[in-house]
Coordinates of C-alpha atoms in Angstrom, one line a residue:
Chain J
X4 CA 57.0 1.3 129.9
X5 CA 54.0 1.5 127.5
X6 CA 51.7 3.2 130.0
X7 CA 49.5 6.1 127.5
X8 CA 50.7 9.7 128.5
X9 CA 46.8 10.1 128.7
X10 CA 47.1 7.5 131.8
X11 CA 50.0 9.7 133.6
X12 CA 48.0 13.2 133.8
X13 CA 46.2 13.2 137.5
X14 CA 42.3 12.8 137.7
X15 CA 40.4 14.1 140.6
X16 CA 40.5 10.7 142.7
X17 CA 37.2 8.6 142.3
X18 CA 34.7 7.9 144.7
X19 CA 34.5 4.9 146.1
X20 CA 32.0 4.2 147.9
X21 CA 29.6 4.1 145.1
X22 CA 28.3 0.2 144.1
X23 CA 29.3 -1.4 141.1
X24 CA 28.4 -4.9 141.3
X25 CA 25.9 -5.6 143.7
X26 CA 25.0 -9.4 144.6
X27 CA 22.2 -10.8 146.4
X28 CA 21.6 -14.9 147.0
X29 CA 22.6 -15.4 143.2
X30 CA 22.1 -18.5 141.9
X31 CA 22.7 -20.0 138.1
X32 CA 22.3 -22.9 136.3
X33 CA 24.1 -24.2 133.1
X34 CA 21.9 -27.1 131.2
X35 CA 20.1 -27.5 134.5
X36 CA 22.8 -28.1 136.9
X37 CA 23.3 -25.4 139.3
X38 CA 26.4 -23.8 138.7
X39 CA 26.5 -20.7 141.6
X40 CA 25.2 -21.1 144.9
X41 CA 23.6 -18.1 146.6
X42 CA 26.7 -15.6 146.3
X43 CA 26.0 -12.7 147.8
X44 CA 29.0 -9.7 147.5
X45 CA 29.4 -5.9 146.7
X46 CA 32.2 -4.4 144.4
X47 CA 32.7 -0.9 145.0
X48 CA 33.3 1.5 142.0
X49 CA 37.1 2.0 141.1
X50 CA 38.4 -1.0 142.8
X51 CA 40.0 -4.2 141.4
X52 CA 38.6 -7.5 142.5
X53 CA 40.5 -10.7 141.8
X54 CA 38.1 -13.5 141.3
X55 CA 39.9 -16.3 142.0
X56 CA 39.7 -20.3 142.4
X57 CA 40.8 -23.5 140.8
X58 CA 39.7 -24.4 137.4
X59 CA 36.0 -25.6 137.4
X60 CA 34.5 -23.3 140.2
X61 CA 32.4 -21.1 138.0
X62 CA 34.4 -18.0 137.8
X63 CA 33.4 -18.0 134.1
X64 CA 30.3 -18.5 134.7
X65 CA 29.9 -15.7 137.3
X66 CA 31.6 -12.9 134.9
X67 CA 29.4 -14.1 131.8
X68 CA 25.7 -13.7 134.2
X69 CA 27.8 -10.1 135.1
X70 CA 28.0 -9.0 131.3
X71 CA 24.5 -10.7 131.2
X72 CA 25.9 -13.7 128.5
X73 CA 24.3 -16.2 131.1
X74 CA 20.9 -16.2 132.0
X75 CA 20.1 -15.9 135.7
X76 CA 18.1 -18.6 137.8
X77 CA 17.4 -16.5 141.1
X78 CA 18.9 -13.9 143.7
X79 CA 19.3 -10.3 142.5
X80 CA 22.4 -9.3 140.1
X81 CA 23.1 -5.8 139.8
X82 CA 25.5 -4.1 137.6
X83 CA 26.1 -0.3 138.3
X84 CA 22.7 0.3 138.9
X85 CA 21.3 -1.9 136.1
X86 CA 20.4 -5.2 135.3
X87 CA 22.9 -7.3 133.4
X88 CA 22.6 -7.3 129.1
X89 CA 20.6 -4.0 129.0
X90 CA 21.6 -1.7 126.4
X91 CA 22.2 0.9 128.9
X92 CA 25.1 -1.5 129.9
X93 CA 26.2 -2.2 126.9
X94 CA 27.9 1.2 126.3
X95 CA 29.7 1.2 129.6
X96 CA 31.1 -2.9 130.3
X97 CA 34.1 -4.1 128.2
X98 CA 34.4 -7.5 128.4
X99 CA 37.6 -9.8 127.5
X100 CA 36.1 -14.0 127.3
X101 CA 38.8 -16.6 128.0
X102 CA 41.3 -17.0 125.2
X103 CA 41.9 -14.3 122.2
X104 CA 38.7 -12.8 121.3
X105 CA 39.6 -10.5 118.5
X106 CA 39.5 -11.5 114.7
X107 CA 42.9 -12.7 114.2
X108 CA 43.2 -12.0 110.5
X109 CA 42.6 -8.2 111.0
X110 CA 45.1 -5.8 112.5
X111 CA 45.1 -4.2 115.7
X112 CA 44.0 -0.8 114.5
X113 CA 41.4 -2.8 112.4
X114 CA 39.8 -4.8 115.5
X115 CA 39.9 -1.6 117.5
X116 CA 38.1 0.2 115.3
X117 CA 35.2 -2.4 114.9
X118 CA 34.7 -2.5 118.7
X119 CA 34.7 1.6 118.5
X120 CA 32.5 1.6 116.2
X121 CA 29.9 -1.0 117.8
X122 CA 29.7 1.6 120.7
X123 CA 29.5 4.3 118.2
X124 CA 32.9 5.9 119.3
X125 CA 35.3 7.1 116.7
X126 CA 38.1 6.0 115.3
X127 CA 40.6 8.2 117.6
X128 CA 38.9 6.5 120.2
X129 CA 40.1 3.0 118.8
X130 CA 43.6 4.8 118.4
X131 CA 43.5 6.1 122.0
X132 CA 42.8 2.8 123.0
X133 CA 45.4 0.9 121.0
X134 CA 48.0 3.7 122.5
X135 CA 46.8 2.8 126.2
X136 CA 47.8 -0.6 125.9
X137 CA 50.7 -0.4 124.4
X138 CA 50.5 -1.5 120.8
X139 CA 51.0 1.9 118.5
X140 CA 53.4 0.6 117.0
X141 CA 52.1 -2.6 116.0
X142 CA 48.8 -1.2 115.1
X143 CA 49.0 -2.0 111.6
X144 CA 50.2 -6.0 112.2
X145 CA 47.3 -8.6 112.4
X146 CA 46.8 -10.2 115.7
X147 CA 48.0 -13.5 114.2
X148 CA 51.4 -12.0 113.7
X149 CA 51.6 -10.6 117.5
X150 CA 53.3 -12.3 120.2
X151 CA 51.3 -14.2 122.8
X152 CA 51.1 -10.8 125.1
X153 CA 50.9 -8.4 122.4
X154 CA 47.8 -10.2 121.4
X155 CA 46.3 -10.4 124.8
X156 CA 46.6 -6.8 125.0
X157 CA 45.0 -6.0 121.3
X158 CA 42.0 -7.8 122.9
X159 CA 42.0 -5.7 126.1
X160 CA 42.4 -2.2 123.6
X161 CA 39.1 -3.6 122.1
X162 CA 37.3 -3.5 126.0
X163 CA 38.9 -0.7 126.2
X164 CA 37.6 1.7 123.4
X165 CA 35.1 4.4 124.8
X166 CA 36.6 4.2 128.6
X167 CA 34.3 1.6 129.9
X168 CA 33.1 2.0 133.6
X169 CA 32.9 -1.4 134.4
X170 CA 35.6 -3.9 133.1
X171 CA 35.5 -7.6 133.3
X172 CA 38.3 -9.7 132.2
X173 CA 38.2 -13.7 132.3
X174 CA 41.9 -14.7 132.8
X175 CA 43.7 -11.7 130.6
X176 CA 47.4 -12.8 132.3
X177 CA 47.0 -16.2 131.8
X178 CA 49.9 -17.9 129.7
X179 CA 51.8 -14.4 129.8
X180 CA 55.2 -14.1 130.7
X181 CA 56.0 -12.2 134.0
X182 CA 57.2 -9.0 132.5
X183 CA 53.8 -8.9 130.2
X184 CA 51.5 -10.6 133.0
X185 CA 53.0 -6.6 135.3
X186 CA 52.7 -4.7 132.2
X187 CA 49.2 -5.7 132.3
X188 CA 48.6 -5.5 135.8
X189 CA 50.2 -2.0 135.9
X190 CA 47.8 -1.1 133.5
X191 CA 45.1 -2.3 135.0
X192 CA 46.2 -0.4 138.4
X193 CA 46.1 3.0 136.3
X194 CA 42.7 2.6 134.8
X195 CA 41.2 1.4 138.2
X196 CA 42.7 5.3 139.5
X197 CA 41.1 6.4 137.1
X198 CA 37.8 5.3 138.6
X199 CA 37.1 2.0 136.3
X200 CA 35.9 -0.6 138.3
X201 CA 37.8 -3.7 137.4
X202 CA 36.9 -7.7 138.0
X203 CA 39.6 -9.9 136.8
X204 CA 39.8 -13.6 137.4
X205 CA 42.6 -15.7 137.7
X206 CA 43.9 -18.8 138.9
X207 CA 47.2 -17.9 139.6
X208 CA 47.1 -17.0 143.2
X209 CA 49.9 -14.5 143.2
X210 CA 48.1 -12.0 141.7
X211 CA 45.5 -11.5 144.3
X212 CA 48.5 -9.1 145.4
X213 CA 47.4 -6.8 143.1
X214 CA 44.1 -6.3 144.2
X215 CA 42.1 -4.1 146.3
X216 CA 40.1 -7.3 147.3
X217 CA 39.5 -10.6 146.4
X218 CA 36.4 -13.1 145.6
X219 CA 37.6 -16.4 146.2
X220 CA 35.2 -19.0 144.8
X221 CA 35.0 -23.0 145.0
X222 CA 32.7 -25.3 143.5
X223 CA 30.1 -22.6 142.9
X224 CA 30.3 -21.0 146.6
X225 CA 32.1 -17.8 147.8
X226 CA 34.3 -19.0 149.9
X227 CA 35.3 -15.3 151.0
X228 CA 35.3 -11.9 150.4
X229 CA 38.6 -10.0 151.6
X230 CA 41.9 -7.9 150.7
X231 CA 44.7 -9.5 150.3
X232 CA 45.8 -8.5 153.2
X233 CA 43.3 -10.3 155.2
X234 CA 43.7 -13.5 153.4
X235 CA 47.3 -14.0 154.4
X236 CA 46.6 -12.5 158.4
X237 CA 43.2 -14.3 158.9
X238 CA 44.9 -17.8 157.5
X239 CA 48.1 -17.5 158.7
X240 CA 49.3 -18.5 155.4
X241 CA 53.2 -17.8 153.9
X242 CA 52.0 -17.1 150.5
X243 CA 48.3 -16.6 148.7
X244 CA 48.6 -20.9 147.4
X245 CA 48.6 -21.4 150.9
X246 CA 46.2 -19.1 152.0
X247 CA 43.4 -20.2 149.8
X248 CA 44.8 -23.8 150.5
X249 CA 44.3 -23.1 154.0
X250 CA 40.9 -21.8 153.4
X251 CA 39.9 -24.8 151.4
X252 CA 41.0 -27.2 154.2
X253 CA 39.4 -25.0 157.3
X254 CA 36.0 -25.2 154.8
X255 CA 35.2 -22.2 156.9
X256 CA 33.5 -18.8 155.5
X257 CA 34.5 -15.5 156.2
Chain A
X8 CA 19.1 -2.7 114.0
X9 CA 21.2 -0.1 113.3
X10 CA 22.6 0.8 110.2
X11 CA 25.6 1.8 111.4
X12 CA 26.4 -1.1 113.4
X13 CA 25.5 -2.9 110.2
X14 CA 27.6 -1.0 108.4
X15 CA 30.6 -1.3 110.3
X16 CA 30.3 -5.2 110.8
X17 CA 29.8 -5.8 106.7
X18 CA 33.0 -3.8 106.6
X19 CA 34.9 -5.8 108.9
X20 CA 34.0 -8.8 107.5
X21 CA 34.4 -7.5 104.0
X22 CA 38.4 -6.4 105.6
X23 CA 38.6 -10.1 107.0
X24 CA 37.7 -11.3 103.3
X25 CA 40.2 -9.1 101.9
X26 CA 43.1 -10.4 104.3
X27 CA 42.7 -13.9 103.2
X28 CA 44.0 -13.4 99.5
X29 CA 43.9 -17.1 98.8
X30 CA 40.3 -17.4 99.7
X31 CA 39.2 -14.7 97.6
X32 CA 41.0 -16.4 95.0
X33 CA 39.0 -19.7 95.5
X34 CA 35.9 -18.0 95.8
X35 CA 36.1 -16.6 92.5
X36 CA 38.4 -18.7 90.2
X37 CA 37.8 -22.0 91.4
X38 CA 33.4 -22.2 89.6
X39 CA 35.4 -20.8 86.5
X40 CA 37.8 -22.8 86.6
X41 CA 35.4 -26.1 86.4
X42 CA 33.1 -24.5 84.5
X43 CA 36.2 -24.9 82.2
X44 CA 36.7 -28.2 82.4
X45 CA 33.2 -29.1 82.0
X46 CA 33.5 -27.6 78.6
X47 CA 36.2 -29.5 77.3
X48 CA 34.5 -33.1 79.0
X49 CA 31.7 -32.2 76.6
X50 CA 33.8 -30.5 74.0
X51 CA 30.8 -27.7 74.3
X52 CA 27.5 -28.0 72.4
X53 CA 24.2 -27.8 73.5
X54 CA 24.8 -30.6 76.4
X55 CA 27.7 -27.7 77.8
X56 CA 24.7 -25.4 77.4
X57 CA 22.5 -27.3 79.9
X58 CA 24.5 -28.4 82.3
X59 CA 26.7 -25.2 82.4
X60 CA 23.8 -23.5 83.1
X61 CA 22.6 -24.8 85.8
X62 CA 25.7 -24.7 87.7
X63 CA 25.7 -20.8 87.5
X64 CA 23.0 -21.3 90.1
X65 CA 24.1 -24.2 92.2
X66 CA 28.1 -23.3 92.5
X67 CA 27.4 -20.0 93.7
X68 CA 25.3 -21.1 96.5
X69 CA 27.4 -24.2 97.3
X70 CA 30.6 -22.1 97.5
X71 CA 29.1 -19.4 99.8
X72 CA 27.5 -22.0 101.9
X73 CA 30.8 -23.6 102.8
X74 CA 32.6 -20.4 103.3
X75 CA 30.0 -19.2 105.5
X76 CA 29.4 -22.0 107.7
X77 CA 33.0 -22.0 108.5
X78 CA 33.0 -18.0 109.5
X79 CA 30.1 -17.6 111.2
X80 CA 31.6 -21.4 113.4
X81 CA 34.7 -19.3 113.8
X82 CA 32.7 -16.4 115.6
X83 CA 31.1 -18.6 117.5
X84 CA 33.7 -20.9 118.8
X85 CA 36.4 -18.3 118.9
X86 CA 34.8 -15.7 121.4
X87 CA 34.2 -13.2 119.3
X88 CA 30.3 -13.6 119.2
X89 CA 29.9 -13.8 122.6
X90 CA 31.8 -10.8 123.4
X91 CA 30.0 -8.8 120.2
X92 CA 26.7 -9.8 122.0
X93 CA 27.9 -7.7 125.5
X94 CA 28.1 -4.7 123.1
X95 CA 25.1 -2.6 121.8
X96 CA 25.4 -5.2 118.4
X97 CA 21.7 -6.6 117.9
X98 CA 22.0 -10.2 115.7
X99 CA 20.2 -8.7 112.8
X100 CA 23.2 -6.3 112.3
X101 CA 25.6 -9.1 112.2
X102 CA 23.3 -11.6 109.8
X103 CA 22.5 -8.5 107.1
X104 CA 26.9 -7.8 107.6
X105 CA 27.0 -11.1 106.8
X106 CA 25.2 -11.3 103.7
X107 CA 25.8 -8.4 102.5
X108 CA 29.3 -8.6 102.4
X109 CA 29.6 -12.5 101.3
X110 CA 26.9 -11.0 99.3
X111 CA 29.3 -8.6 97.0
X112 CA 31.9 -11.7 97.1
X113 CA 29.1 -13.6 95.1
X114 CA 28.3 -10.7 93.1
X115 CA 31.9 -10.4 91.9
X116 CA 32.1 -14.0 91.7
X117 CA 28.9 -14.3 89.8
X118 CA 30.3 -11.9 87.1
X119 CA 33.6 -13.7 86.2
X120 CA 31.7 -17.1 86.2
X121 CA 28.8 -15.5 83.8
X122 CA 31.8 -13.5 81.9
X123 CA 34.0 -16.8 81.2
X124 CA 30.6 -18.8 80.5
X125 CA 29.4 -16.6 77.7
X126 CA 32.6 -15.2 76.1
X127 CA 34.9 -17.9 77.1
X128 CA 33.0 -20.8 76.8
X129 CA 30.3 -19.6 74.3
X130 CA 27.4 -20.5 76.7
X131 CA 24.2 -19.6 74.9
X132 CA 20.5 -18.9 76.0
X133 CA 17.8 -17.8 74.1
X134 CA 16.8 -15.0 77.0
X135 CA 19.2 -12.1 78.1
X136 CA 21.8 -13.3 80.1
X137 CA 21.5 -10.7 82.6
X138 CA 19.0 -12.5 84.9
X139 CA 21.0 -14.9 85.2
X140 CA 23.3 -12.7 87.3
X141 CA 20.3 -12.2 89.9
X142 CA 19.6 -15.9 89.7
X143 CA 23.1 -16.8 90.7
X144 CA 23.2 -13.8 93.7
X145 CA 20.2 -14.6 95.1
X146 CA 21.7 -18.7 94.8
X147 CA 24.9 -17.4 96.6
X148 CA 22.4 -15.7 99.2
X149 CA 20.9 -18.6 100.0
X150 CA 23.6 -20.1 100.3
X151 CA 24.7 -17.4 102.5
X152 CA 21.6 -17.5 104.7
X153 CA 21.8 -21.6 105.0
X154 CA 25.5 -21.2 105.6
X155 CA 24.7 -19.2 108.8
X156 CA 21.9 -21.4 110.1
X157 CA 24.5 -24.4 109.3
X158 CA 27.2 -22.9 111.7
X159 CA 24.6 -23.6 114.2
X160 CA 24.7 -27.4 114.4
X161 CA 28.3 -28.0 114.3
X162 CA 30.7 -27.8 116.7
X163 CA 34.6 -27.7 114.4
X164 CA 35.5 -26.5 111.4
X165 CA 35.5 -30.3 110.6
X166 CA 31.7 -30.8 110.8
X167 CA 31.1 -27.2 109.2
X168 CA 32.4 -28.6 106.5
X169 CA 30.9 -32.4 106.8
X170 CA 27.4 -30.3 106.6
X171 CA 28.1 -29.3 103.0
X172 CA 27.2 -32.6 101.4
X173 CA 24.0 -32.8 104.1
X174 CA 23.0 -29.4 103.3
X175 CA 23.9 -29.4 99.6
X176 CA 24.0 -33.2 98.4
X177 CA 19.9 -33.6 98.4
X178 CA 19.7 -30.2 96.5
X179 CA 22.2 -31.1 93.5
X180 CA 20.1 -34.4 92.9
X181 CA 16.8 -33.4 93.0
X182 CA 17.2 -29.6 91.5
X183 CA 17.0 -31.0 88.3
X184 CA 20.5 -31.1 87.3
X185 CA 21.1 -35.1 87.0
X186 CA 16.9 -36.0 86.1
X187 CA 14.0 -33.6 84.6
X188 CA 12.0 -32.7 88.0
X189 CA 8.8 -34.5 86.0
X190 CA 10.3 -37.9 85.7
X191 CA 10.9 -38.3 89.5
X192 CA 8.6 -40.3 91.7
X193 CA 6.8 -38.1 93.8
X194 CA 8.1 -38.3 96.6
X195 CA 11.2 -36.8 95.5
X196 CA 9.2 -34.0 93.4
X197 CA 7.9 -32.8 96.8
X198 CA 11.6 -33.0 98.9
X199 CA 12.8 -31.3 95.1
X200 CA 9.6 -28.6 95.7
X201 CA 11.0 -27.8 99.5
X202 CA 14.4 -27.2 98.5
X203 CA 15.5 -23.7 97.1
X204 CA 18.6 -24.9 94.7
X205 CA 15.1 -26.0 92.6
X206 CA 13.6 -22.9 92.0
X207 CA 17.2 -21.6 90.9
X208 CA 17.6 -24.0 88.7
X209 CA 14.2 -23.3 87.1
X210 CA 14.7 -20.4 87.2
X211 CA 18.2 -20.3 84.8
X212 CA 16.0 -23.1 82.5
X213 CA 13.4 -20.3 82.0
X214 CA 16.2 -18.0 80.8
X215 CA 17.6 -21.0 78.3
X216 CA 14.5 -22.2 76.9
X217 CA 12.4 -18.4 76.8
X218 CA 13.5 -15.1 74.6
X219 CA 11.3 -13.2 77.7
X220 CA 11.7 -15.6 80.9
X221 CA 11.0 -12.6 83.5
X222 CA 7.6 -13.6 84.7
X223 CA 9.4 -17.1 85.0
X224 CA 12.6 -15.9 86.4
X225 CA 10.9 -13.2 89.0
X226 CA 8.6 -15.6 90.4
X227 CA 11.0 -18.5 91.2
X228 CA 13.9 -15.5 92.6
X229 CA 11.0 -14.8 95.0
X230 CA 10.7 -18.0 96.2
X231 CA 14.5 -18.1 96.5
X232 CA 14.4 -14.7 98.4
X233 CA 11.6 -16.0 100.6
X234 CA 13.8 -19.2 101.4
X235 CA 17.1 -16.8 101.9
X236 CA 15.0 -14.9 104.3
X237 CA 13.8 -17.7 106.1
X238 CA 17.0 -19.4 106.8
X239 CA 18.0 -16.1 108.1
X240 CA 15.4 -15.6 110.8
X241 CA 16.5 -19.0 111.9
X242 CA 19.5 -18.4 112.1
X243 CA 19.1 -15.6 114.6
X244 CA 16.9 -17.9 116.4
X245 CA 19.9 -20.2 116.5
X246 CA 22.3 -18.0 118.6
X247 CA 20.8 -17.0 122.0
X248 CA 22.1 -13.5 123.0
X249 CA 22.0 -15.5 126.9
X250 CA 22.7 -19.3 127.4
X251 CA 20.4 -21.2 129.6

């Protein structure tokens, strides 16, 4: 397993009943079409939150107004104690966009390094970082010449660089094969120990498993805000696809 | 801004320059290389002279513009910008890594072009041929700076590179390459007066025609600076740190 030795030693377990994310009637618009309709939720510090939903239902959207890359239109957003975009905040969220967003023509020591450095961290930082997720020993390839996981995790070392508080990944599994797509998941599940809150979206049901809740959104609406555990019980459904089927057909909120 | 945010972007990009071997190449080769060929069309004289001259100016800042365009499109449509934009990164930072670092590639450019012109191809001007190394970087900057604001209005690395005949097509014609600036309607003599590729271009004439061109030189390197600068602050302008 590529888990850092750093991730193995035993922290003093993190409070949780601190906010992260707090959400109040937010509503935004993209090009003057509303995108979000009034959500309204609360993420608790060290948990992981799956924000799931089909393709199209503004889970994007919701994670870019969170890193404050989208421009609110009303409601109240707050991220651990801030508003979104302020440079207070920009020390303390890492952020992974859709797709690969590292410079593929560097290496992975090279793109870690730039993202230390943009947070003023050193460059044992960027190595710590690179070591968490795995990739010491490719450090010195360029992302181009990674596989498709290898890469995915180059870009999470880069949000990872100065032990974020607050980290919000848009779909880092997605294309991954399964032993990569619990490599990452493992990884994620020791950083959130570690007291980093963590909202990751996805559209692969499944992995609301792995998840201390889930945000399950449609068409710009939280449908509902539960564990997993309550989305199968509360549904009746055999497996999360039907669950959030089930949701979609009842058209109910919980 | 931050200097050391600055700092660490220029080298970045300066590390992506240096990955791309073939590019570098290109960049500083390929203006020799036609600069070569130009001589032997002419078979050198004071026709060369002219001409060669001018093009000091104008393929530094056409060959930055097209490399730039297509980086700064890459940062925007691969991810990369937005995500730099959630860290403490302010856009200044990234438009002075920018041109500093394509900057040095003109600079280093700039001296093998001015190198082959006056040893290889036994370029002459009757002014010292070192201005001509400022008129060319602050060319490339402007090129640079227009290269940046250029990355804004396309969507592929397709119409980055369509934009290069927009962008630099008008300036070739009316800098006073092809016709003498006075023997244009007027029209054109105003476009040619908004335009910056002009003032370079005057600017490299001054150091053909005078023994002592920097009153000449200096003033039309301003204007060039003033144009670089502008195209900057546009730029910046040009990519909201929030979309709408």
């Amino acid at each position: 397993m590529w888990l850092a030795p750093a991730l193995r030693t035993v922290r003093l377990a993190p409070v949780r009943t601190e906010t992260a994310i707090r959400v109040q009637g937010l509503d935004v618009a993209l090009r003057g079409s509303d995108v979000l309709h009034d959500l309204a939720f609360e993420i608790l510090r060290g948990a992981i939150v799956g924000l799931m939903g089909p393709s199209g239902a503004g889970k994007t959207t919701l994670m870019r107004a969170i890193v404050g890359a989208q421009r609110v239109k009303g409601g109240e957003l707050r991220v651990l104690g801030h508003r979104p975009g302020t440079a207070e905040l920009r020390h303390r969220v890492g952020y992974v966009t859709q797709g690969l967003s590292v410079y593929r023509d560097l290496t992975v020591q090279q793109n870690a390094e730039y993202f230390a450095a943009l947070q003023g961290h050193s460059r044992a930082s960027a190595m710590d970082a690179v070591a968490a997720v795995g990739l010491s020993d490719f450090a010195r390839r360029r992302v181009d010449r990674l596989s498709g996981g290898q890469a995915s995790r180059a870009s999470l070392a880069c949000a990872l660089v100065g032990d974020p508080a607050l980290l919000v990944l848009d779909e880092p599994t997605v294309g991954l094969d399964p032993v990569t797509r619990e490599e990452i998941w493992q990884h994620l599940q020791g950083l959130a120990g570690q007291g980093t809150t963590i909202l990751v979206s996805s559209h692969v049901m499944d992995e609301a498993a792995r998840c201390d809740s889930v945000l399950l959104l449609r068409d710009g609406r939280l449908l509902a805000h539960l564990t997993p555990g309550q989305l199968l019980e509360r549904t009746g459904g055999t497996s999360y696809d039907d669950a959030f089927l089930r949701l979609i057909r009842s058209g109910e909120s919980m | 801004m931050s200097v050391h945010i600055f700092a660490a972007s220029m080298r970045r990009i300066l590390q992506q320059l240096r990955a791309d071997r073939r590019t570098m190449v290109l960049i500083v080769a390929v203006p020799a290389l036609l600069l070569t060929l130009l001589y032997f069309v002419y078979g050198g004289g004071p026709a060369f002279d002219q001409i060669a001259l001018s093009l000091l100016g104008i393929l530094p800042m056409l060959v930055m513009f097209l490399i730039t365009s297509v980086a700064m499109l890459r940062e925007r449509t691969g991810g990369t910008l937005e995500r730099l934009f959630t860290t403490p990164l302010h856009r200044p930072d990234l438009l002075a890594g920018y041109g500093v670092a394509f900057g040095l590639a003109a600079l280093v450019q700039s001296l093998v072009l001015i190198t082959v012109s006056v040893w290889g191809l036994s370029l002459k001007t009757t002014g010292p041929i070192v201005w001509v190394l400022l008129i060319a970087f602050c060319a490339a900057a402007v090129g640079v700076a227009t290269g940046l604001l250029a990355s804004a209005f396309a969507r592929t690395e397709f119409q980055a590179v369509q934009f290069m005949p927009l962008f630099i097509g008008p300036q070739v014609f009316l800098c006073g390459l092809f016709a003498p600036h006075a023997s244009m309607p007027r029209v054109l003599q105003g476009l040619a007066d908004a335009l910056p590729m002009t003032y370079a271009v005057r600017a490299l004439r001054a150091v053909g025609d005078q023994a002592d061109p920097a009153g000449d030189v200096l003033r039309n390197v301003l204007v060039l600076a003033a144009f670089a600068l502008g195209a900057l602050a546009l730029a910046a302008t040009s990519m909201p740190r929030r979309t709408r």
